JSON list of C-alpha atoms in Angstrom, two decimals:
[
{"chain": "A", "resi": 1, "resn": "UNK", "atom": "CA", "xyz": [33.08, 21.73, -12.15]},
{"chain": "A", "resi": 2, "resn": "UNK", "atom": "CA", "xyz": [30.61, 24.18, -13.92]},
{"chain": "A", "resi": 3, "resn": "UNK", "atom": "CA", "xyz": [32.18, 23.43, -17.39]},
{"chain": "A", "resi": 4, "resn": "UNK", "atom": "CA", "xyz": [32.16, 20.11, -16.25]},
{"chain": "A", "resi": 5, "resn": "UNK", "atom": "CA", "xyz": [28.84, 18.98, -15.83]},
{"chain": "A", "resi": 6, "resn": "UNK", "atom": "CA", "xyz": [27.51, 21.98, -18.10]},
{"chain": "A", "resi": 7, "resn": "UNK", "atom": "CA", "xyz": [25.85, 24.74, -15.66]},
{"chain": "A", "resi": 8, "resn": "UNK", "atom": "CA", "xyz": [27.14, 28.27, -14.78]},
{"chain": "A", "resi": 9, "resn": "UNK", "atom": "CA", "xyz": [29.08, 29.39, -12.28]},
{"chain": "A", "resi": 10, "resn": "UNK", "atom": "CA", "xyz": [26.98, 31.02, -10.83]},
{"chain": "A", "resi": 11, "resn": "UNK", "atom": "CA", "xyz": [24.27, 27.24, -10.44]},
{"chain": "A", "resi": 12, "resn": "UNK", "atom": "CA", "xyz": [27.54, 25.70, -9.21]},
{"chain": "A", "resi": 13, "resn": "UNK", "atom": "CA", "xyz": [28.52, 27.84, -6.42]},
{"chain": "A", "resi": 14, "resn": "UNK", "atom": "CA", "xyz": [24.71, 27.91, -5.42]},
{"chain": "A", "resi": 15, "resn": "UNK", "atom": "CA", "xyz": [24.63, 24.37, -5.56]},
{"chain": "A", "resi": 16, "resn": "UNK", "atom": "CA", "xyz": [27.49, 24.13, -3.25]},
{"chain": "A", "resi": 17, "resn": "UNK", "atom": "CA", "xyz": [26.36, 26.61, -0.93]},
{"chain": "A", "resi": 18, "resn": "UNK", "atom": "CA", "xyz": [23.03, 24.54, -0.48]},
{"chain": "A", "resi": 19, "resn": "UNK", "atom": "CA", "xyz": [24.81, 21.10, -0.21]},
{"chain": "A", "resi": 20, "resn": "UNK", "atom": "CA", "xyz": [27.32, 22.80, 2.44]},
{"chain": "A", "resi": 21, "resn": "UNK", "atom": "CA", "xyz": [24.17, 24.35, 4.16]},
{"chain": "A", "resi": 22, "resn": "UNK", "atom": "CA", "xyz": [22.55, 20.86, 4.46]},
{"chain": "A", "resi": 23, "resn": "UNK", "atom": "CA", "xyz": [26.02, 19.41, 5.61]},
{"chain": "A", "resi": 24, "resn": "UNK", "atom": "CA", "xyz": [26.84, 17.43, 2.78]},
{"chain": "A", "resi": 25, "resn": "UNK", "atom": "CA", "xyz": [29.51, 19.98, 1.71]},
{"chain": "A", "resi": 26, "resn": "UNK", "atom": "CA", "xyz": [32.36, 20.84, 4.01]},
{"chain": "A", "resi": 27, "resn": "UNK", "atom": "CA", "xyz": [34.42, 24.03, 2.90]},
{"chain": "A", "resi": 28, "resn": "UNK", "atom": "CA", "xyz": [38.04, 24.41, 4.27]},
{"chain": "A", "resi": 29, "resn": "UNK", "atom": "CA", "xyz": [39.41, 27.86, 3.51]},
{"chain": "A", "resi": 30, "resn": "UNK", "atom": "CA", "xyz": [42.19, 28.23, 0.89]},
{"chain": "A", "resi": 31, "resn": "UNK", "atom": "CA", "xyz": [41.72, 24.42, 0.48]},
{"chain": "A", "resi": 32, "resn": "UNK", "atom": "CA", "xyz": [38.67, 23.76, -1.29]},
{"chain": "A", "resi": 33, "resn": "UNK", "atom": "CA", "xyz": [35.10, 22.07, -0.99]},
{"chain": "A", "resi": 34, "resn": "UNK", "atom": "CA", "xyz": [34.97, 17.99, 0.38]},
{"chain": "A", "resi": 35, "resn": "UNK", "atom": "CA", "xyz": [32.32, 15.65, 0.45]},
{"chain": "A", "resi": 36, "resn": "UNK", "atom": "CA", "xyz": [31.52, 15.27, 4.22]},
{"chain": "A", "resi": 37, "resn": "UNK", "atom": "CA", "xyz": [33.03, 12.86, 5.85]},
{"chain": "A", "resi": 38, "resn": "UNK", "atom": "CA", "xyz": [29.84, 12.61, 8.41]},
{"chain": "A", "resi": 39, "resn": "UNK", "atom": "CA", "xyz": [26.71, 11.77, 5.79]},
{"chain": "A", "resi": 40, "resn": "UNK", "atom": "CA", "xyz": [24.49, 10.53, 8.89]},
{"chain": "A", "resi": 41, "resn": "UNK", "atom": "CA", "xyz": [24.68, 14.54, 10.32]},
{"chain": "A", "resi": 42, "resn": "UNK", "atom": "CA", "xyz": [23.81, 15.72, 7.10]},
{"chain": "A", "resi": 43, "resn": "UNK", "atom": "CA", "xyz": [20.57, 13.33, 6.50]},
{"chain": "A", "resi": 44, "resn": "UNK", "atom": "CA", "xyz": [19.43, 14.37, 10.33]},
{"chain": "A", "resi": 45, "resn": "UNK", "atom": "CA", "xyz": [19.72, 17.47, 10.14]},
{"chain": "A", "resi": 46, "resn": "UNK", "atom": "CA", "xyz": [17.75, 17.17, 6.83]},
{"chain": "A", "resi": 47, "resn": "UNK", "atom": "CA", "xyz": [14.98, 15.18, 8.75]},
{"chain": "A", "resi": 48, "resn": "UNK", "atom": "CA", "xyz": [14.66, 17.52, 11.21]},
{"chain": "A", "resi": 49, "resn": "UNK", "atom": "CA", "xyz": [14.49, 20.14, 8.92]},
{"chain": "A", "resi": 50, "resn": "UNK", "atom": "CA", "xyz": [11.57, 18.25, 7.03]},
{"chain": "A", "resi": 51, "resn": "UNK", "atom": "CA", "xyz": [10.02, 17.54, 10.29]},
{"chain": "A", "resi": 52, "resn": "UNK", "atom": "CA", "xyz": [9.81, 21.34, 11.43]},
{"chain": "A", "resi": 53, "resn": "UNK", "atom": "CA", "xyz": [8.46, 22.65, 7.71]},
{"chain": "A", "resi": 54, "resn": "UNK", "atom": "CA", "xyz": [6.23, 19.67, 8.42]},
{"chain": "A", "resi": 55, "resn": "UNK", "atom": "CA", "xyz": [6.85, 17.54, 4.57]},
{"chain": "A", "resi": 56, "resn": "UNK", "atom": "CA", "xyz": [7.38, 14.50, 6.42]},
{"chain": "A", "resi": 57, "resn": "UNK", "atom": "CA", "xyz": [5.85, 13.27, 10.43]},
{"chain": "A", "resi": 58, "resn": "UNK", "atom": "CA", "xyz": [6.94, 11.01, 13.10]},
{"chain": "A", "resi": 59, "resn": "UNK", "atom": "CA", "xyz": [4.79, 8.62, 11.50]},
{"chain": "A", "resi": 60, "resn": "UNK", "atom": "CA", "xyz": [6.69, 8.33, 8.43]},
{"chain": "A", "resi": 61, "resn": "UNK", "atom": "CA", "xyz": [9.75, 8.23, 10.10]},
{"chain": "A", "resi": 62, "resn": "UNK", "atom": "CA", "xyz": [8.56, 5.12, 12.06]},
{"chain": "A", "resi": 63, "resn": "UNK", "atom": "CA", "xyz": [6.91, 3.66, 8.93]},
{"chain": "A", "resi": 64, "resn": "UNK", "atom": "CA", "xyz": [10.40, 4.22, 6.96]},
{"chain": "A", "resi": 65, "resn": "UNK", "atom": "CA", "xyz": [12.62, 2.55, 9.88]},
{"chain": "A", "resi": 66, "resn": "UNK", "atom": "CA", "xyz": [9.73, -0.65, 9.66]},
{"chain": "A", "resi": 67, "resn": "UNK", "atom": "CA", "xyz": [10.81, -0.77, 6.22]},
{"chain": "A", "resi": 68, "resn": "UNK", "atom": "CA", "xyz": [14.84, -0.57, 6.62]},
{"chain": "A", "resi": 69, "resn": "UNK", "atom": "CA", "xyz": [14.43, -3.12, 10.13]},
{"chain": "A", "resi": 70, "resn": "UNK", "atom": "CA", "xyz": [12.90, -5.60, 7.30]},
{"chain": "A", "resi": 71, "resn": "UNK", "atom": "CA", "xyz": [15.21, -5.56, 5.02]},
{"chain": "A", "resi": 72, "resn": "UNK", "atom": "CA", "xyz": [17.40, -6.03, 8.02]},
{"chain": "A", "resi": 73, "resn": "UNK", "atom": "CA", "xyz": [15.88, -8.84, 9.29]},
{"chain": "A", "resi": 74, "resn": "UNK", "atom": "CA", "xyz": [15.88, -10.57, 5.97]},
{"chain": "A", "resi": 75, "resn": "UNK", "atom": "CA", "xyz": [19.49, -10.09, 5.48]},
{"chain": "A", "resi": 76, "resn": "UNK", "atom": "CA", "xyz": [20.37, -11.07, 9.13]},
{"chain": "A", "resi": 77, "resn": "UNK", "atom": "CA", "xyz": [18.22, -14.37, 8.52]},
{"chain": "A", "resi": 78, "resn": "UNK", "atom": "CA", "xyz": [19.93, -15.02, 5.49]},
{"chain": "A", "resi": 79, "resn": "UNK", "atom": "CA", "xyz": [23.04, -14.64, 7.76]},
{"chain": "A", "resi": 80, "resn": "UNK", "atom": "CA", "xyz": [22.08, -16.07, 11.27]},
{"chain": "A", "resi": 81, "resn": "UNK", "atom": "CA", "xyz": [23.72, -15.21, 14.76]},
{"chain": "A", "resi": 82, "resn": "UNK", "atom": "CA", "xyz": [26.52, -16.37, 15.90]},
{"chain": "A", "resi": 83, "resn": "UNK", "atom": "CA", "xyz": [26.19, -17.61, 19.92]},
{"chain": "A", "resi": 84, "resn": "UNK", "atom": "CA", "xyz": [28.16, -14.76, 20.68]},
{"chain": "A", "resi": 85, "resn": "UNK", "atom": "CA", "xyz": [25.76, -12.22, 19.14]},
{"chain": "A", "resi": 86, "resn": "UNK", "atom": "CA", "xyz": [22.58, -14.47, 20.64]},
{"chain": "A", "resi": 87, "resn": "UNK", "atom": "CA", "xyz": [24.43, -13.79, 24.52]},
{"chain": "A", "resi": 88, "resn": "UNK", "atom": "CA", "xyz": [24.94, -9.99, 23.13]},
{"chain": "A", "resi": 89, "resn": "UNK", "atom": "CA", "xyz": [20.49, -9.60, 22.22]},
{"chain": "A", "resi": 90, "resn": "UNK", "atom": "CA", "xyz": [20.16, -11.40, 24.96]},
{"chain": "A", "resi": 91, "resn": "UNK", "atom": "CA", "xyz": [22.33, -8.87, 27.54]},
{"chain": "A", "resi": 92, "resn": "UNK", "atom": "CA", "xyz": [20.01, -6.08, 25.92]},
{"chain": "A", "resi": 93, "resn": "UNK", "atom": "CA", "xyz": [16.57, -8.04, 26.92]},
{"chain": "A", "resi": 94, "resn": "UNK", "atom": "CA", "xyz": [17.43, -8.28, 30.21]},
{"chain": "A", "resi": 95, "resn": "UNK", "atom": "CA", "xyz": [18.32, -4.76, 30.34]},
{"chain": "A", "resi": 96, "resn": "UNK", "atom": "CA", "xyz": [15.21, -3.67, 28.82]},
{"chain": "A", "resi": 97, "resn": "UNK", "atom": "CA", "xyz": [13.12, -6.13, 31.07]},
{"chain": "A", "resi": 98, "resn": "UNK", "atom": "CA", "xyz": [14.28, -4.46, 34.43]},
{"chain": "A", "resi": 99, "resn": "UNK", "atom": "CA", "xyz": [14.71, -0.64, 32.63]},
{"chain": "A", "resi": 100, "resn": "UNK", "atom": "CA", "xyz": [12.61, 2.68, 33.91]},
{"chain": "A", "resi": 101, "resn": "UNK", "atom": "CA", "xyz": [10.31, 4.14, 31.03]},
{"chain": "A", "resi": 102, "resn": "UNK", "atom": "CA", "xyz": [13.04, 6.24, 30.40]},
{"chain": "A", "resi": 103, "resn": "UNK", "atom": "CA", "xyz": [15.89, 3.60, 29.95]},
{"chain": "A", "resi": 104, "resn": "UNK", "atom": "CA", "xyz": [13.81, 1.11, 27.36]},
{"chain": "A", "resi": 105, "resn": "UNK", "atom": "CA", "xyz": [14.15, 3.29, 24.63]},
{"chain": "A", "resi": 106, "resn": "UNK", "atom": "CA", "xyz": [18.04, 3.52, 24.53]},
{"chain": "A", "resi": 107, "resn": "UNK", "atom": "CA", "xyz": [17.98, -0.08, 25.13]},
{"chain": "A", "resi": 108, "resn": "UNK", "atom": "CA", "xyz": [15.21, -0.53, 22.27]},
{"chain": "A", "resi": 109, "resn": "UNK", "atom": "CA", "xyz": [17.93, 2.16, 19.63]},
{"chain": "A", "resi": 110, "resn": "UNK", "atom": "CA", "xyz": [20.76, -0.27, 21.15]},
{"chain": "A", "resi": 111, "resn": "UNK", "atom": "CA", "xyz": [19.16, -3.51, 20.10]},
{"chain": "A", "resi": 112, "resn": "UNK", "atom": "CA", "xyz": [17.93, -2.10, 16.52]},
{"chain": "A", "resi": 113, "resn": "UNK", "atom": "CA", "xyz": [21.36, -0.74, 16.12]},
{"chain": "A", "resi": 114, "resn": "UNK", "atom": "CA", "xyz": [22.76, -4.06, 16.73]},
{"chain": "A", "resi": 115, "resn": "UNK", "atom": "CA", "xyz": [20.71, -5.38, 14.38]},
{"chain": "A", "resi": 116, "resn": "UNK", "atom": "CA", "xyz": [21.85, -2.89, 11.53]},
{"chain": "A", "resi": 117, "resn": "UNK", "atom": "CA", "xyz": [24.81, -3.90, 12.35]},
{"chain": "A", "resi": 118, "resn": "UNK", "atom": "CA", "xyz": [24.88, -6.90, 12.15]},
{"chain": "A", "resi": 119, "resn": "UNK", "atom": "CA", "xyz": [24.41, -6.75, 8.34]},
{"chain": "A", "resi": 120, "resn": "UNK", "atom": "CA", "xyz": [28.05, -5.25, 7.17]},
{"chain": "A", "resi": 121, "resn": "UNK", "atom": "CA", "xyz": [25.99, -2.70, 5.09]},
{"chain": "A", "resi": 122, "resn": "UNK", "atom": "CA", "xyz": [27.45, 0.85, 5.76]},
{"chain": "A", "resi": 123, "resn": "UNK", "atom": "CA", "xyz": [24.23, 2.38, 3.91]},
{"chain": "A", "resi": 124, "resn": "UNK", "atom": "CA", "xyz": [21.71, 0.76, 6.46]},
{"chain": "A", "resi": 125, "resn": "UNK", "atom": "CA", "xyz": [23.85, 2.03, 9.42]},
{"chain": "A", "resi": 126, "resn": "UNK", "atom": "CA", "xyz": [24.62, 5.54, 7.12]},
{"chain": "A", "resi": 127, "resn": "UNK", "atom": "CA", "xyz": [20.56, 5.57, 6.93]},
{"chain": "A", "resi": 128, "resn": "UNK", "atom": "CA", "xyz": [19.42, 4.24, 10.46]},
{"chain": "A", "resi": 129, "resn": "UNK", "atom": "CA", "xyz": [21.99, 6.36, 12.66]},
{"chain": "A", "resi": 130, "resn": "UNK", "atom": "CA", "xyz": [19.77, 9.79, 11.97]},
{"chain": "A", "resi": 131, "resn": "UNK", "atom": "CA", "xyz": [16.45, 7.96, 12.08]},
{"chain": "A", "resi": 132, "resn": "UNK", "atom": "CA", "xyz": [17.53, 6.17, 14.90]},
{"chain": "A", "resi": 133, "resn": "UNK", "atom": "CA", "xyz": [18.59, 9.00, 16.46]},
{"chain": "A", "resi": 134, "resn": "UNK", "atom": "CA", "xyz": [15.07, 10.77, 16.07]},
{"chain": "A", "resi": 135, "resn": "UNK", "atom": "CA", "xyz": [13.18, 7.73, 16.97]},
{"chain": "A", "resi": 136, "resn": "UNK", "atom": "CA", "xyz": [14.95, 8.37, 20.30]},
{"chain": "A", "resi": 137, "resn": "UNK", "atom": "CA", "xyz": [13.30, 11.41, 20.78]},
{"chain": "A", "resi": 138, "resn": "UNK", "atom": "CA", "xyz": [10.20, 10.41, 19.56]},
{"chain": "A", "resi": 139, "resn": "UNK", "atom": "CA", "xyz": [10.01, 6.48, 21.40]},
{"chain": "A", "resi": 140, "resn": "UNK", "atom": "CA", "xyz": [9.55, 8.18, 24.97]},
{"chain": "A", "resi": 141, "resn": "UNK", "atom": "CA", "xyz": [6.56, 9.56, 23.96]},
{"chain": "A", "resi": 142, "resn": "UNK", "atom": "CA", "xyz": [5.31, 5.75, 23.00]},
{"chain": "A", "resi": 143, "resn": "UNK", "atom": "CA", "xyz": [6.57, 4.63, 26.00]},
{"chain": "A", "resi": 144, "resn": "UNK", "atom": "CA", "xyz": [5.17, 6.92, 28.26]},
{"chain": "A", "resi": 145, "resn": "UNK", "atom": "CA", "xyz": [1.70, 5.49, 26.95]},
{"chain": "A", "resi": 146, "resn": "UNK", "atom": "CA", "xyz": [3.04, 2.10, 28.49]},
{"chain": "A", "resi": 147, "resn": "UNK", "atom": "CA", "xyz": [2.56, 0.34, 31.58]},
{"chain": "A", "resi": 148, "resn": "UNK", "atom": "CA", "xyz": [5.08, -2.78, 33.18]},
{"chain": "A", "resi": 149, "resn": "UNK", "atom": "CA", "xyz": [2.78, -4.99, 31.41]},
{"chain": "A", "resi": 150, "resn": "UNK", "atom": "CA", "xyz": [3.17, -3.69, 27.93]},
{"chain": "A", "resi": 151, "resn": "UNK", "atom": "CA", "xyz": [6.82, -3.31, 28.31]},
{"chain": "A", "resi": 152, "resn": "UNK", "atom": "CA", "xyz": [7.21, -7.09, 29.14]},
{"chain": "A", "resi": 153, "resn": "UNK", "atom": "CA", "xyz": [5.15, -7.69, 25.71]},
{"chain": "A", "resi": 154, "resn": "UNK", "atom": "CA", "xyz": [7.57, -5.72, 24.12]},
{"chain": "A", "resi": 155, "resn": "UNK", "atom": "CA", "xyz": [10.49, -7.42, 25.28]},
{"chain": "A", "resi": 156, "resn": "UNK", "atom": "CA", "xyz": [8.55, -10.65, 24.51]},
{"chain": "A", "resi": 157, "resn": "UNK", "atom": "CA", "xyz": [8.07, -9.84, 20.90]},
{"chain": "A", "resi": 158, "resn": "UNK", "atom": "CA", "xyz": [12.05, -8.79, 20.61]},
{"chain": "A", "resi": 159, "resn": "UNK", "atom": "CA", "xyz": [12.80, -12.09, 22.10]},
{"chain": "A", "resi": 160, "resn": "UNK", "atom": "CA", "xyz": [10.74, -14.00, 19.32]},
{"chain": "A", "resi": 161, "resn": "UNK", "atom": "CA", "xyz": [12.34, -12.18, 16.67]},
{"chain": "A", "resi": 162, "resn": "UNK", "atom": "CA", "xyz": [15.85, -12.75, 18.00]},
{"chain": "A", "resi": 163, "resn": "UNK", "atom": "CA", "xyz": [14.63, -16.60, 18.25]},
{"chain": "A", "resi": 164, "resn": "UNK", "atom": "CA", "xyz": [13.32, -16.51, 13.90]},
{"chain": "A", "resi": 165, "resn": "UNK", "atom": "CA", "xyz": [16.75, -14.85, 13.61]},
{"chain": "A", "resi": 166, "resn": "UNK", "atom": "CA", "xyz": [18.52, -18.09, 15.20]},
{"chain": "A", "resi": 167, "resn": "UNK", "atom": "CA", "xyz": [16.07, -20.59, 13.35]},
{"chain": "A", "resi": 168, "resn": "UNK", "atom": "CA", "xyz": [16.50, -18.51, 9.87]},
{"chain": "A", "resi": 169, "resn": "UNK", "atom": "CA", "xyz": [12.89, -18.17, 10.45]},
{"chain": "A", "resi": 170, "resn": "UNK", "atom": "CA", "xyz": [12.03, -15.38, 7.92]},
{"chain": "A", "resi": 171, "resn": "UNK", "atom": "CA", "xyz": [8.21, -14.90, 8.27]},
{"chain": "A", "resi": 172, "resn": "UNK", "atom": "CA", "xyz": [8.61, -14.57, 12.08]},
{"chain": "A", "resi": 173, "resn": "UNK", "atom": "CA", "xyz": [10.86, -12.20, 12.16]},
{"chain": "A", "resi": 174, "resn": "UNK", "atom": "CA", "xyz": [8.36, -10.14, 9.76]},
{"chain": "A", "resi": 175, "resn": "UNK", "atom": "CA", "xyz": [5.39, -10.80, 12.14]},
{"chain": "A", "resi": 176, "resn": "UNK", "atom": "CA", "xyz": [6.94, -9.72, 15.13]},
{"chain": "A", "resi": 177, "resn": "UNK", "atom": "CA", "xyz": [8.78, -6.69, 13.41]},
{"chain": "A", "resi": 178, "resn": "UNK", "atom": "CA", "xyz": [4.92, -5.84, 12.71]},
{"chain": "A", "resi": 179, "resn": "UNK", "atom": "CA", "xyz": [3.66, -6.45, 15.84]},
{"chain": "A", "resi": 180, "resn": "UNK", "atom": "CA", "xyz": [6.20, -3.87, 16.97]},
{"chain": "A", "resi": 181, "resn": "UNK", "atom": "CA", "xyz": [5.71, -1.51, 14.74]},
{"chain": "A", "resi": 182, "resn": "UNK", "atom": "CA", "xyz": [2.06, -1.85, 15.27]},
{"chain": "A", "resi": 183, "resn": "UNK", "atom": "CA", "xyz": [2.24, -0.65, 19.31]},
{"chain": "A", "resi": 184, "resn": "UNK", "atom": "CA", "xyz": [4.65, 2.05, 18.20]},
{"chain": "A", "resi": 185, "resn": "UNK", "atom": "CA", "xyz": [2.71, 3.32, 15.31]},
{"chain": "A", "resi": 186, "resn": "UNK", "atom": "CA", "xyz": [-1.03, 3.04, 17.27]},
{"chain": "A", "resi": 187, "resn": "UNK", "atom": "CA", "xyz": [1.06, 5.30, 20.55]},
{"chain": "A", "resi": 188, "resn": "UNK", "atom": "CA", "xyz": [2.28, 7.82, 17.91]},
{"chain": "A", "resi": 189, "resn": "UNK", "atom": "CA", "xyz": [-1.79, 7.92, 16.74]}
]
């Protein structure tokens, strides 16, 4: 590999050690060095590393995942819902309308996950699963800011965008991605 790409030996193996110490490297004794087979891990446990030496915030992580759910949204539009997928959204609506503070936000990762999804594009759901994963831990802090009557907006506005998703309706899905991103962002101050 050194010869290869033209480094040293001595670059590669360091190179190796750092991409196995972020988890993109797996090493299996008298076997040799892999790609991993588990990419989400290793971009997680990169985010959290950023996150704890403090070169990225919760804020960027939400203002990254408004940017991914758009693209989302525009490919999903592009694709529309089948009536089986509408009845799925629709199963996760209800279950955030009658959910504890503590429940919304798994049913709030469930119905953005469903989204990313939905789009057949393994490096949205290779991408969202980590930053989904820490927008877990960082949505109950949003919604502990919430009372019943904010939570019903918020199932509101995922109800309209689920409706510009059925209609191919584009520019609403955009506006109510941003007026959900917009609570989440002011909680996070």
């Amino acid at each position: 590999l050194a010869q290869e790409i033209g480094i040293s030996r001595n670059s590669t193996r360091e190179a190796i050690s750092i991409l196995r110490g972020v988890g993109i490297i797996e090493s299996r004794h008298g076997s040799g060095n892999y790609v991993s087979k588990d990419p989400s891990s290793s971009i997680s446990m990169l985010i959290r590393a950023m996150l704890a030496l403090r070169s990225t915030s919760k804020a960027e992580i939400i203002e990254i995942r408004k940017v991914i759910s758009h693209a989302v949204c525009e490919l999903i539009t592009y694709r529309g819902l089948s009536d089986d997928e509408v009845a799925e959204f629709h199963t996760i609506l209800d279950g955030m309308m009658n959910a504890s503070k503590e429940e919304f936000a798994e049913y709030d990762i469930c119905f953005h996950r469903k989204l990313m999804y939905l789009t057949d594009n393994t490096l949205f759901k290779t991408l969202m699963e980590p930053i989904g994963e820490i927008y877990l831990e960082i949505i109950p802090e949003v919604i502990d800011h919430t009372d019943a009557s904010t939570r019903k907006e918020l199932v509101d506005i995922h109800a309209l965008l689920i409706d510009g998703l059925i209609n191919h309706d584009r520019e609403k899905c955009i506006s109510y991605f941003e007026k959900h991103y917009g609570f989440v962002e002011q909680s996070i101050g």
